[in-house]
Amino acid sequence: MSEEDSRSSEDETSEDEDINDYYNNNEDDFIDNSDVERGQDGEEIMTSDYYSSNEYIRKRMQELEYYDYQCLTGTEVEEKLAKDTETTAELLNISPPLAQLVLLANKWKITAINTRLKLSPVERGKLLVESGVIAVLPSHFKHRTEHKKLSLKSAVSCGVCFDVFPVSDVTSLSCKHMFCRQCWTQHIDFTVKEGMNAGIPCMENDCSVLCPIDFVEQFLKGDSARLYRDHLFRISVTTHYRCRFCPGVDCPVVLFAETPKPRRVTCKRCKMSCCFECGNEYHVPTDCETIKKWLVKCADDSETANYISANTKDCPACHICIEKNGGCNHIQCSKCKHNFCWMCLGDWKAHGNSYYECSKYKENPTMTNSSQQTQAREALKKYLFYFHRWENHSQSLRLESNARLKIQSQIEEKMNRSEGTWIDWQYLLRAGELLAKCRNTLHYTYPLAYYAGGGSEKALFEYQQAQLEVEIEGLAWKLEHAGEYQRGEVENQMDVCEKRTQTLLARFVAN
Amino acid sequence: MAGLPRRITKETQRLLSEPVQGISATPDENNLRYFHVTINGPKDSPFEGGVFKLELFLPEEYPMAAPKVRFNTKIYHPNIDKIGRICLDILKDKWSPALQVRTVLLSIQALLSAPNPDDPLANDVADNWKRNEAAAIKTAREWTQKYAMSGGQ
Ligand SMILES: [Zn+2]
Ligand SMILES: [Zn+2]
Ligand SMILES: [Zn+2]
Ligand SMILES: [Zn+2]
Ligand SMILES: [Zn+2]
Ligand SMILES: [Zn+2]
Ligand SMILES: [Zn+2]
């Protein structure tokens, strides 16, 4: 019999033990586990390899926590953009305004542009065509000859207003599509007002050449010119792979990272944070693509899923209606004192041992032969299972973020009663912060689990997820019942939570 | 409203003096930016034999902004929705000020010859078109008969 088994049977026989004892058992559980991690029990699949070693975890956590980024002002970004433009102009031997077009079309990835140039001599021409600098490769001359004839005449008809102008009053981009200055002004003005998200194209039908900044600015004055500069800056930042606008409302800060990665970045000005790579809320351990897919799915299925986000449920033992007002999912009925799980309404005792499986969806094994309708129902059931847990932790996060104020006032009360100093009670605030951090990670394990394939990798992940969930609920419980626990007990629980979070995360940082 | 730009006057004159085959466009007598349009269903299409009424309006910003065009005759087509709106790139992001009313109407005529269910506006029609093209064409023909031939509306 393995250690795990013996412990769980112990749990089963200890039904009368109170919550306190239960958590004490759990601490032993943790200590045993860390023994296993040191390799004393070779057959433990979960913990015996390098990936669970403290050294590995420390390294990965460092990668996760110390992400190198800056919070830049608009002027600082402008300087960087100007430098990028200079470099690219030299690289391609074109003017800086044209280089800017190339950068806008290539996410400002100078290294990638350079690599392409070295690939073959035709790449430069292709790059310029794709970026809207020139219309066609130098080998196609159809337009040019047509327009040579035009330029010999003394008057040209503008293809937009149909009026006739002396050659001096018409102008064109590199494609030589001639239009009068008044039409250019109106076209540029109109496109700028519309947001110019695709740049400002030539007026000719099917021409992909874009107006560079020096061409545009000869036609703009006052407000339009300012608006153009604003749009150009916004588009530059949103296309730049190293830049991201701060997600804070009306915050002008630009987050800048030399090496873009899906890491947490926090604005130093407004304190809002997000994933640098995709701009969504920080979502480790789920990757950017998966979280995007998941969020779209949730939005699409929001009506189907709405009914489950209620915040009242009936106690499964005495059936009185209970309203959830804390983040903890371990609920004790105020009337009959029954301990149950808010998520699955099961007895909380079944959540306490190493067979904790509330977080794990059990696929129906007979599915493959059943009708399309049954399969669709099963697919929905699976989605709702994960969505339910995703929503629930999101609700817990909201409720627990209010709890900070509660903890603060609790501390003040204690101090008023001369029970210890401010310093003495700081651990409660730290516990609250840690709880939020760990629960956020747990929250984002659900989309990952939903899309995960089968196999041992998933089994391990679900095991770690379950282990984390039980400890997080343990911490939440102790924090909500802070008066009943010693500082040491809370701090132990914090350690366990942090360790389990790190173990789970460490595997996902490597790639 | 400011006077009619010379470009619109010229386009209108040419539309009247050199009409495109199968297309008519007449400016409204009260608003010279508003055109009553008819397009004959192209040969060898399920719309053959039908005469489709459209309205076309040239907004204040024309030709910097595209004309606004809408079918007034009901039509069963994957790129035209229930209320007659048309999904056509040159009416949206591919508009160029060098395009004209004439080119727009020709493009709509071409769209009737070659429906594009992969870029749908009417999703249910596009689905049918992809799943069972023969049945969809039959429905389109029936609608043409019912709404776009003399006696229909
Ligand atoms: Zn002109
Ligand atoms: Zn051009
Ligand atoms: Zn900010
Ligand atoms: Zn991301
Ligand atoms: Zn109860
Ligand atoms: Zn709980
Ligand atoms: Zn449960």
XYZ file of C-alpha atoms and ligand atoms in Angstrom:
671
model
C 0.000 0.000 0.000
C 1.427 3.367 -0.936
C 1.575 6.341 1.361
C -1.222 8.007 -0.522
C -3.556 5.083 0.041
C -2.876 4.803 3.722
C -3.473 8.482 4.217
C -6.748 8.502 2.412
C -8.135 5.584 4.425
C -7.135 7.513 7.487
C -9.211 10.386 6.189
C -12.166 8.137 5.588
C -12.145 6.841 9.159
C -11.844 10.280 10.647
C -15.321 11.504 9.769
C -15.874 13.025 13.162
C -12.765 15.101 13.201
C -13.361 18.782 12.969
C -12.111 21.003 10.226
C -9.070 21.957 12.228
C -7.816 18.438 12.436
C -8.584 17.850 8.851
C -6.321 20.654 7.781
C -3.622 19.524 10.120
C -3.732 16.182 8.382
C -3.418 17.985 5.189
C -0.268 19.687 6.248
C 1.235 16.285 6.986
C 0.081 15.329 3.582
C 2.132 18.104 2.144
C 5.232 17.296 4.111
C 4.995 13.673 3.016
C 4.636 14.772 -0.519
C 7.756 16.862 -0.424
C 9.604 13.813 0.870
C 8.414 12.024 -2.170
C 9.686 14.887 -4.255
C 13.129 14.315 -2.888
C 12.941 10.931 -4.494
C 12.427 8.592 -1.564
C 9.518 6.917 -3.261
C 10.672 5.930 -6.710
C 7.305 4.757 -8.032
C 5.551 8.071 -7.495
C 4.857 9.160 -11.067
C 3.891 12.653 -10.065
C 7.013 13.884 -8.428
C 10.063 11.801 -9.107
C 11.519 13.540 -12.161
C 13.674 16.588 -12.652
C 10.632 18.644 -13.602
C 9.474 18.571 -10.013
C 12.834 19.330 -8.499
C 13.124 22.512 -6.510
C 15.896 23.702 -8.737
C 13.770 23.353 -11.856
C 10.800 25.067 -10.261
C 12.929 27.931 -8.980
C 14.383 28.490 -12.421
C 11.015 28.434 -14.144
C 9.436 30.717 -11.572
C 12.233 33.193 -12.064
C 11.445 33.188 -15.750
C 7.826 33.810 -14.968
C 8.190 36.499 -12.337
C 11.072 38.607 -13.608
C 9.935 39.680 -17.011
C 11.925 42.531 -18.456
C 9.643 45.296 -19.755
C 9.287 49.060 -19.553
C 6.451 51.544 -19.204
C 7.099 54.226 -21.807
C 5.603 57.636 -22.503
C 4.440 58.605 -25.964
C 7.596 60.631 -26.576
C 9.834 57.738 -25.586
C 7.975 55.452 -27.979
C 8.209 58.042 -30.784
C 11.973 58.058 -30.292
C 12.165 54.276 -30.581
C 9.938 54.291 -33.663
C 12.094 56.959 -35.293
C 15.209 54.917 -34.630
C 13.605 51.782 -36.100
C 12.612 53.816 -39.147
C 16.144 55.156 -39.642
C 17.631 51.680 -39.393
C 15.174 50.233 -41.883
C 15.646 53.119 -44.324
C 19.361 52.407 -44.400
C 18.787 48.688 -44.670
C 16.523 49.035 -47.719
C 18.139 52.160 -49.127
C 14.831 54.062 -49.222
C 13.546 57.223 -47.539
C 12.441 57.019 -43.877
C 8.752 57.659 -44.783
C 8.817 54.682 -47.145
C 10.680 52.615 -44.550
C 7.846 53.400 -42.158
C 5.383 51.757 -44.579
C 7.552 48.645 -44.673
C 7.697 48.538 -40.869
C 3.939 49.017 -40.486
C 3.361 46.079 -42.826
C 5.874 43.883 -40.994
C 5.067 44.421 -37.306
C 8.277 46.507 -37.041
C 10.350 43.309 -37.086
C 13.622 44.620 -38.440
C 15.414 41.330 -37.868
C 12.816 39.457 -39.908
C 13.077 42.049 -42.694
C 16.839 41.708 -42.691
C 16.655 37.916 -42.805
C 14.348 38.135 -45.797
C 16.641 40.512 -47.649
C 19.513 38.064 -47.305
C 17.370 35.247 -48.688
C 17.470 36.329 -52.335
C 17.820 39.509 -54.410
C 14.115 39.470 -55.444
C 12.948 39.678 -51.833
C 13.615 43.412 -51.599
C 11.238 44.132 -54.491
C 8.605 41.753 -53.139
C 8.850 43.367 -49.729
C 8.343 46.825 -51.197
C 5.298 45.674 -53.200
C 3.724 43.914 -50.200
C 4.261 46.989 -48.044
C 2.597 49.361 -50.509
C 5.801 51.224 -51.397
C 5.705 50.327 -55.098
C 2.932 48.943 -57.294
C 4.620 46.196 -59.239
C 7.953 44.494 -59.475
C 10.309 46.350 -61.824
C 9.700 43.700 -64.490
C 6.042 44.768 -65.037
C 5.953 48.125 -66.780
C 2.436 48.405 -68.177
C 1.351 51.449 -66.167
C 4.615 53.276 -66.588
C 4.455 53.417 -70.365
C 0.827 54.564 -70.285
C 1.726 57.407 -68.022
C 4.791 58.410 -69.956
C 2.414 59.356 -72.752
C 0.357 61.369 -70.245
C 3.280 63.325 -68.962
C 4.099 64.551 -72.452
C 0.731 66.293 -72.650
C 0.269 69.739 -71.177
C -3.118 68.955 -69.550
C -4.314 65.924 -67.619
C -7.850 64.842 -66.768
C -8.227 63.809 -63.097
C -9.883 60.396 -62.862
C -11.782 61.350 -59.732
C -13.268 64.796 -60.348
C -13.124 64.501 -64.182
C -11.744 68.051 -64.464
C -8.739 68.901 -66.624
C -5.574 70.269 -65.016
C -2.142 71.449 -66.123
C 0.499 68.814 -65.401
C 1.807 70.938 -62.540
C -1.488 70.588 -60.630
C -1.641 66.797 -60.610
C 0.521 64.445 -58.594
C 0.931 60.752 -57.909
C 2.587 58.157 -55.736
C 5.285 55.823 -57.063
C 2.598 54.047 -59.136
C 2.197 57.202 -61.289
C -1.602 57.265 -60.951
C -2.158 60.993 -61.453
C -4.903 62.866 -59.621
C -5.441 66.520 -58.909
C -4.289 68.054 -55.641
C -7.807 68.895 -54.538
C -8.931 65.264 -54.903
C -5.857 64.042 -53.025
C -6.672 66.469 -50.208
C -10.278 65.314 -49.986
C -9.338 61.642 -50.201
C -6.663 61.874 -47.506
C -8.844 64.010 -45.258
C -11.736 61.567 -45.597
C -9.593 58.480 -44.965
C -8.006 60.045 -41.877
C -11.458 60.860 -40.454
C -12.546 57.259 -41.088
C -9.661 55.989 -38.924
C -7.277 54.952 -41.759
C -6.925 51.466 -40.332
C -5.638 50.108 -43.626
C -3.373 53.096 -44.254
C -4.187 55.672 -46.915
C -4.237 53.952 -50.312
C -3.756 55.420 -53.775
C -7.084 56.537 -55.281
C -6.830 54.274 -58.325
C -8.993 51.163 -58.327
C -7.037 48.011 -57.406
C -3.829 49.911 -56.707
C -2.150 48.771 -53.480
C 0.354 51.601 -53.117
C 0.027 53.521 -49.840
C 0.661 57.182 -49.074
C 3.817 57.703 -46.984
C 3.836 60.336 -44.260
C 5.689 63.022 -46.272
C 3.184 62.699 -49.120
C 0.210 62.900 -46.738
C 1.433 65.869 -44.760
C 1.696 68.198 -47.751
C -2.130 67.998 -47.975
C -3.126 68.266 -44.306
C -3.469 71.243 -41.996
C -4.554 71.897 -38.400
C -6.897 69.357 -36.809
C -6.648 66.858 -39.666
C -2.868 66.894 -39.437
C -3.011 66.289 -35.686
C -5.579 63.506 -36.122
C -3.363 61.894 -38.750
C -0.376 61.920 -36.389
C -2.512 60.380 -33.623
C -3.783 57.597 -35.874
C -0.310 56.908 -37.206
C 1.039 56.619 -33.668
C -1.821 54.338 -32.585
C -1.377 52.082 -35.607
C 2.399 52.000 -35.103
C 2.032 50.893 -31.479
C -0.656 48.305 -32.204
C 1.334 46.784 -35.070
C 4.683 46.906 -33.218
C 5.479 43.467 -31.839
C 7.384 44.946 -28.909
C 4.693 47.463 -27.900
C 1.312 47.244 -26.261
C -0.958 50.027 -25.062
C -1.684 49.817 -21.338
C -5.117 48.184 -20.882
C -6.143 50.913 -18.401
C -8.932 53.212 -19.575
C -7.466 56.446 -20.997
C -3.974 55.509 -19.783
C -1.353 56.777 -22.267
C 1.409 54.401 -21.145
C 2.918 52.050 -23.711
C 4.275 48.769 -22.390
C 7.492 47.809 -24.128
C 9.374 44.504 -24.024
C 12.532 43.613 -25.917
C 11.478 39.965 -25.985
C 7.697 39.615 -26.341
C 6.354 36.738 -24.270
C 3.035 35.754 -22.692
C 3.999 37.264 -19.338
C 2.270 39.506 -16.853
C 2.990 43.200 -17.377
C 1.702 45.825 -14.955
C 1.435 49.512 -15.769
C 3.441 51.577 -13.309
C 1.059 54.504 -13.708
C -2.425 52.957 -13.390
C -1.507 49.500 -12.005
C -3.589 47.655 -14.589
C -2.004 44.450 -15.825
C -2.403 42.076 -18.726
C -0.634 39.427 -20.766
C 2.021 41.201 -22.832
C 1.653 38.913 -25.807
C -2.118 39.079 -26.358
C -3.399 41.882 -24.106
C -5.967 39.707 -22.374
C -6.034 39.352 -18.623
C -2.929 37.446 -17.515
C -3.762 33.804 -18.161
C -0.881 31.512 -17.243
C -0.860 28.448 -17.518
C -3.148 28.653 -20.564
C -1.480 29.898 -23.768
C -2.633 32.991 -25.669
C -4.280 31.117 -28.519
C -6.234 28.824 -26.231
C -7.462 31.648 -24.050
C -8.619 33.562 -27.105
C -10.508 30.508 -28.370
C -11.991 29.961 -24.916
C -13.131 33.575 -24.467
C -14.777 33.549 -27.904
C -16.516 30.293 -27.038
C -17.737 31.677 -23.716
C -19.092 34.790 -25.428
C -20.824 32.695 -28.099
C -22.357 30.316 -25.569
C -23.101 32.923 -22.937
C -26.847 32.358 -22.987
C -26.597 28.604 -22.607
C -24.283 29.059 -19.684
C -26.022 31.962 -17.984
C -28.246 29.938 -15.742
C -25.384 28.441 -13.797
C -23.787 31.628 -12.547
C -26.376 32.098 -9.816
C -25.020 33.023 -6.408
C -27.634 31.233 -4.340
C -27.970 27.474 -3.935
C -29.826 25.133 -1.579
C -27.951 23.293 1.130
C -27.888 19.655 -0.022
C -28.631 18.446 3.540
C -31.343 20.720 4.946
C -32.345 22.527 1.734
C -32.371 26.051 3.082
C -31.301 28.641 0.556
C -27.709 29.769 1.000
C -26.217 32.874 -0.520
C -22.541 32.833 -1.266
C -20.829 36.025 -0.185
C -17.215 34.945 0.194
C -14.850 33.482 -2.335
C -14.333 30.190 -0.569
C -16.034 27.225 -2.226
C -15.963 25.205 0.940
C -19.345 26.124 2.388
C -20.656 25.398 5.849
C -24.439 25.616 6.046
C -25.357 28.252 8.615
C -28.331 26.191 9.800
C -27.332 22.510 9.866
C -23.531 23.015 9.765
C -23.179 20.582 6.879
C -19.872 21.082 5.024
C -20.289 20.929 1.268
C -18.706 22.034 -1.992
C -20.340 25.008 -3.698
C -19.261 23.791 -7.119
C -20.580 20.234 -7.152
C -22.731 20.287 -3.976
C -20.893 17.139 -2.821
C -19.854 16.522 0.758
C -16.713 18.529 1.498
C -15.124 15.491 3.150
C -14.820 13.896 -0.260
C -12.817 16.962 -1.295
C -10.271 16.667 1.453
C -8.217 13.659 0.541
C -5.885 12.852 -2.268
C -8.779 11.581 -4.361
C -10.085 15.095 -4.762
C -11.709 14.993 -8.162
C -14.112 17.914 -8.166
C -11.977 19.698 -10.755
C -11.782 16.743 -13.113
C -14.304 16.030 -15.816
C -15.094 12.363 -16.322
C -15.608 11.641 -19.993
C -18.316 9.170 -20.789
C -16.402 6.164 -22.163
C -19.262 4.800 -24.320
C -19.608 7.987 -26.347
C -18.036 6.988 -29.641
C -20.907 4.746 -30.753
C -23.785 6.958 -29.759
C -25.975 9.210 -31.838
C -24.993 12.677 -32.974
C -27.518 14.191 -30.608
C -26.122 12.358 -27.606
C -22.624 13.380 -28.598
C -23.696 17.006 -28.902
C -25.316 16.819 -25.478
C -22.154 15.256 -24.074
C -20.021 17.996 -25.657
C -22.209 20.641 -24.066
C -22.022 18.844 -20.733
C -18.256 18.820 -20.913
C -18.119 22.512 -21.819
C -20.547 23.443 -19.048
C -18.488 21.470 -16.550
C -15.407 23.549 -17.298
C -17.295 26.773 -17.834
C -19.073 26.334 -14.508
C -15.733 26.064 -12.693
C -14.207 28.883 -14.715
C -17.118 31.184 -13.829
C -17.118 30.085 -10.236
C -13.474 30.956 -9.675
C -13.993 34.208 -11.456
C -16.812 34.987 -9.006
C -14.585 33.924 -6.113
C -11.867 36.271 -7.350
C -14.339 39.146 -7.362
C -15.624 38.334 -3.896
C -12.143 37.885 -2.505
C -10.945 41.174 -3.932
C -13.562 42.872 -1.746
C -12.213 40.883 1.167
C -9.036 42.943 1.287
C -10.934 45.841 2.814
C -12.566 43.464 5.258
C -9.192 42.121 6.362
C -7.907 45.641 6.782
C -10.780 46.634 9.038
C -10.409 43.391 10.991
C -6.786 44.277 11.621
C -7.744 47.759 12.746
C -10.281 46.297 15.164
C -7.681 43.974 16.603
C -5.275 46.860 17.043
C -7.965 48.904 18.755
C -8.382 46.076 21.197
C -4.568 46.145 21.597
C -4.239 42.642 20.178
C -0.830 42.894 18.574
C 0.658 45.530 16.280
C 0.066 46.373 12.645
C 3.163 44.356 11.769
C 1.819 41.332 13.645
C -1.253 41.134 11.415
C 0.397 41.834 8.080
C 0.412 38.139 7.286
C -3.353 38.286 6.744
C -2.975 40.837 3.970
C -0.154 38.796 2.476
C -2.388 35.719 2.633
C -5.126 37.617 0.807
C -2.740 38.653 -1.948
C -1.355 35.160 -2.312
C -4.854 33.711 -2.423
C -5.758 36.026 -5.311
C -2.607 35.103 -7.192
C -3.053 31.370 -6.737
C -6.742 31.460 -7.525
C -6.043 33.387 -10.693
C -3.740 30.594 -11.821
C -6.339 27.999 -10.876
C -8.989 29.993 -12.747
C -6.893 29.814 -15.912
C -6.218 26.084 -15.626
C -9.807 25.340 -16.686
C -9.643 26.522 -20.324
C -6.406 24.573 -20.632
C -7.998 21.426 -19.210
C -10.992 21.846 -21.531
C -8.846 21.847 -24.664
C -6.217 19.377 -23.413
C -5.900 16.066 -25.185
C -5.877 12.845 -23.195
C -2.851 10.907 -22.037
C -0.531 10.995 -19.094
C 0.326 14.665 -19.573
C -3.330 15.549 -18.986
C -3.627 13.116 -16.081
C -0.664 14.750 -14.395
C -2.041 18.198 -15.061
C -5.440 17.297 -13.632
C -3.779 15.806 -10.603
C -1.814 18.995 -9.974
C -4.884 21.100 -10.637
C -6.886 19.126 -8.083
C -4.073 19.394 -5.550
C -3.919 23.112 -6.063
C -7.651 23.590 -5.830
C -7.976 21.792 -2.518
C -5.195 23.880 -0.979
C -6.564 27.135 -2.319
C -9.950 26.394 -0.808
C -8.118 25.548 2.385
C -6.425 28.927 2.415
C -9.671 30.704 1.545
C -11.402 28.969 4.424
C -8.703 29.852 6.925
C -8.703 33.430 5.780
C -12.479 33.747 6.016
C -12.311 32.221 9.482
C -9.131 34.001 10.448
C -10.117 34.306 14.093
C -10.081 30.543 14.544
C -6.575 29.930 13.205
C -3.099 30.615 14.509
C -0.708 32.639 12.415
C 1.452 29.541 11.928
C -1.450 27.565 10.505
C -2.274 30.252 7.993
C 1.341 30.680 6.999
C 1.764 26.944 6.509
C -1.275 26.944 4.281
C 0.196 29.843 2.329
C 3.397 27.903 1.781
C 1.520 24.886 0.506
C -0.572 26.989 -1.877
C 2.415 28.793 -3.264
C 4.385 25.612 -3.719
C 1.550 23.850 -5.519
C 0.967 26.839 -7.762
C 4.624 26.899 -8.672
C 4.762 23.169 -9.321
C 1.845 23.455 -11.701
C 3.173 26.534 -13.453
C 6.752 25.357 -13.771
C 5.871 22.796 -16.415
C 4.206 25.380 -18.604
C 6.910 27.988 -18.586
C 9.504 25.759 -20.204
C 8.036 26.058 -23.690
C -26.999 71.271 -50.180
C -24.054 72.469 -52.230
C -24.324 72.355 -55.994
C -23.902 69.024 -57.753
C -20.188 68.297 -58.378
C -19.239 68.250 -62.024
C -18.229 64.610 -61.696
C -21.784 63.531 -60.789
C -23.249 65.558 -63.628
C -20.825 63.964 -66.082
C -21.462 60.448 -64.800
C -25.227 60.974 -65.034
C -25.005 62.318 -68.574
C -22.944 59.358 -69.676
C -25.206 56.828 -67.959
C -28.131 58.273 -69.917
C -26.384 58.733 -73.263
C -24.375 55.496 -73.301
C -26.361 53.058 -71.151
C -24.820 49.698 -70.247
C -26.611 46.707 -71.696
C -29.105 45.270 -69.243
C -28.773 48.156 -66.802
C -30.693 51.406 -66.460
C -29.999 54.188 -63.998
C -32.198 57.303 -63.847
C -31.692 60.149 -61.381
C -34.684 61.077 -59.260
C -36.212 64.355 -60.366
C -36.182 65.742 -56.805
C -32.729 64.521 -55.784
C -30.005 64.203 -58.367
C -27.888 62.091 -56.002
C -30.576 59.421 -55.879
C -30.875 56.929 -58.771
C -33.626 54.500 -59.716
C -31.824 51.466 -61.084
C -32.911 48.292 -62.821
C -30.653 45.350 -63.598
C -31.770 42.527 -65.872
C -30.940 39.082 -64.540
C -27.915 37.830 -66.530
C -28.305 35.101 -69.129
C -27.677 31.535 -67.861
C -28.177 32.577 -64.247
C -31.164 31.658 -62.047
C -32.087 35.350 -62.266
C -32.478 35.303 -66.076
C -35.710 36.898 -67.228
C -36.084 38.932 -64.060
C -35.882 42.697 -63.839
C -34.460 43.745 -60.453
C -35.101 47.178 -59.033
C -32.399 48.846 -56.961
C -31.836 52.238 -55.406
C -28.469 53.960 -55.476
C -27.514 57.023 -53.473
C -24.383 59.132 -53.753
C -23.500 60.428 -50.266
C -22.119 63.922 -49.643
C -18.542 62.538 -49.539
C -18.869 60.765 -52.901
C -16.569 59.861 -54.617
C -14.314 59.640 -51.544
C -16.993 57.441 -49.957
C -18.719 54.637 -51.866
C -22.280 54.930 -53.206
C -24.994 53.285 -51.119
C -26.836 50.616 -53.090
C -29.746 48.379 -52.129
C -32.019 45.897 -53.891
C -35.711 46.810 -53.748
C -36.808 43.594 -55.451
C -36.673 40.476 -53.299
C -33.902 38.160 -54.473
C -32.615 34.756 -53.328
C -28.845 35.266 -53.395
C -26.114 34.394 -50.848
C -24.558 37.877 -50.988
C -27.790 39.843 -50.724
C -29.804 39.832 -47.512
C -33.528 40.014 -46.738
C -33.642 43.796 -46.803
C -31.631 44.053 -50.007
C -28.192 44.959 -48.656
C -25.341 43.782 -50.856
C -22.068 42.210 -49.779
C -19.607 43.460 -52.357
C -16.012 44.429 -51.558
C -15.920 47.526 -53.783
C -18.878 48.939 -51.832
C -16.843 48.557 -48.639
C -13.108 48.327 -48.022
C -12.160 47.993 -51.704
C -13.884 51.219 -52.757
C -11.697 53.576 -54.748
C -12.619 57.136 -55.731
C -11.678 56.215 -59.296
C -14.588 53.765 -59.477
C -17.910 55.021 -60.819
C -21.628 54.316 -60.643
C -21.239 52.472 -63.923
C -18.526 50.149 -62.574
C -20.500 49.521 -59.392
C -23.605 48.465 -61.333
C -21.535 46.236 -63.616
C -20.058 44.558 -60.543
C -23.515 43.927 -59.130
C -24.586 42.436 -62.434
C -21.519 40.187 -62.307
C -22.409 39.172 -58.754
C -25.757 37.899 -60.059
C -23.896 35.740 -62.602
C -21.473 34.404 -60.003
C -22.846 34.156 -56.462
C -20.133 33.759 -53.821
C -21.458 31.661 -50.917
C -18.047 31.743 -49.198
C -18.433 35.441 -48.424
C -22.063 35.429 -47.395
C -24.369 38.143 -46.156
C -27.496 35.994 -46.000
C -26.196 33.057 -43.984
C -29.159 30.736 -44.437
C -29.095 31.220 -48.216
C -25.344 30.681 -48.338
C -25.697 27.487 -46.303
C -28.280 26.139 -48.715
C -26.163 27.208 -51.657
C -23.222 25.227 -50.339
C -25.139 22.204 -49.117
C -27.419 21.719 -52.111
C -26.647 24.045 -54.984
C -29.263 22.572 -57.339
C -32.055 23.152 -54.814
C -30.807 26.663 -54.044
C -30.749 27.555 -57.740
C -34.274 26.221 -58.065
C -35.439 28.459 -55.207
C -33.631 31.444 -56.737
C -35.429 30.786 -60.025
C -38.782 30.565 -58.255
C -38.137 33.848 -56.447
C -37.130 35.480 -59.732
C -40.412 34.335 -61.258
C -42.434 35.417 -58.252
C -40.878 38.805 -57.498
C -38.872 39.999 -60.526
C -41.092 39.215 -63.514
C -43.929 41.338 -64.822
C -46.873 41.114 -62.466
C -44.605 40.373 -59.510
C -43.118 43.002 -57.232
Zn -9.467 65.656 -59.158
Zn -1.771 53.964 -57.666
Zn -1.700 52.330 -17.358
Zn -1.671 36.062 -23.723
Zn -27.973 22.853 5.785
Zn -13.432 26.851 0.041
Zn -16.903 19.693 -5.529
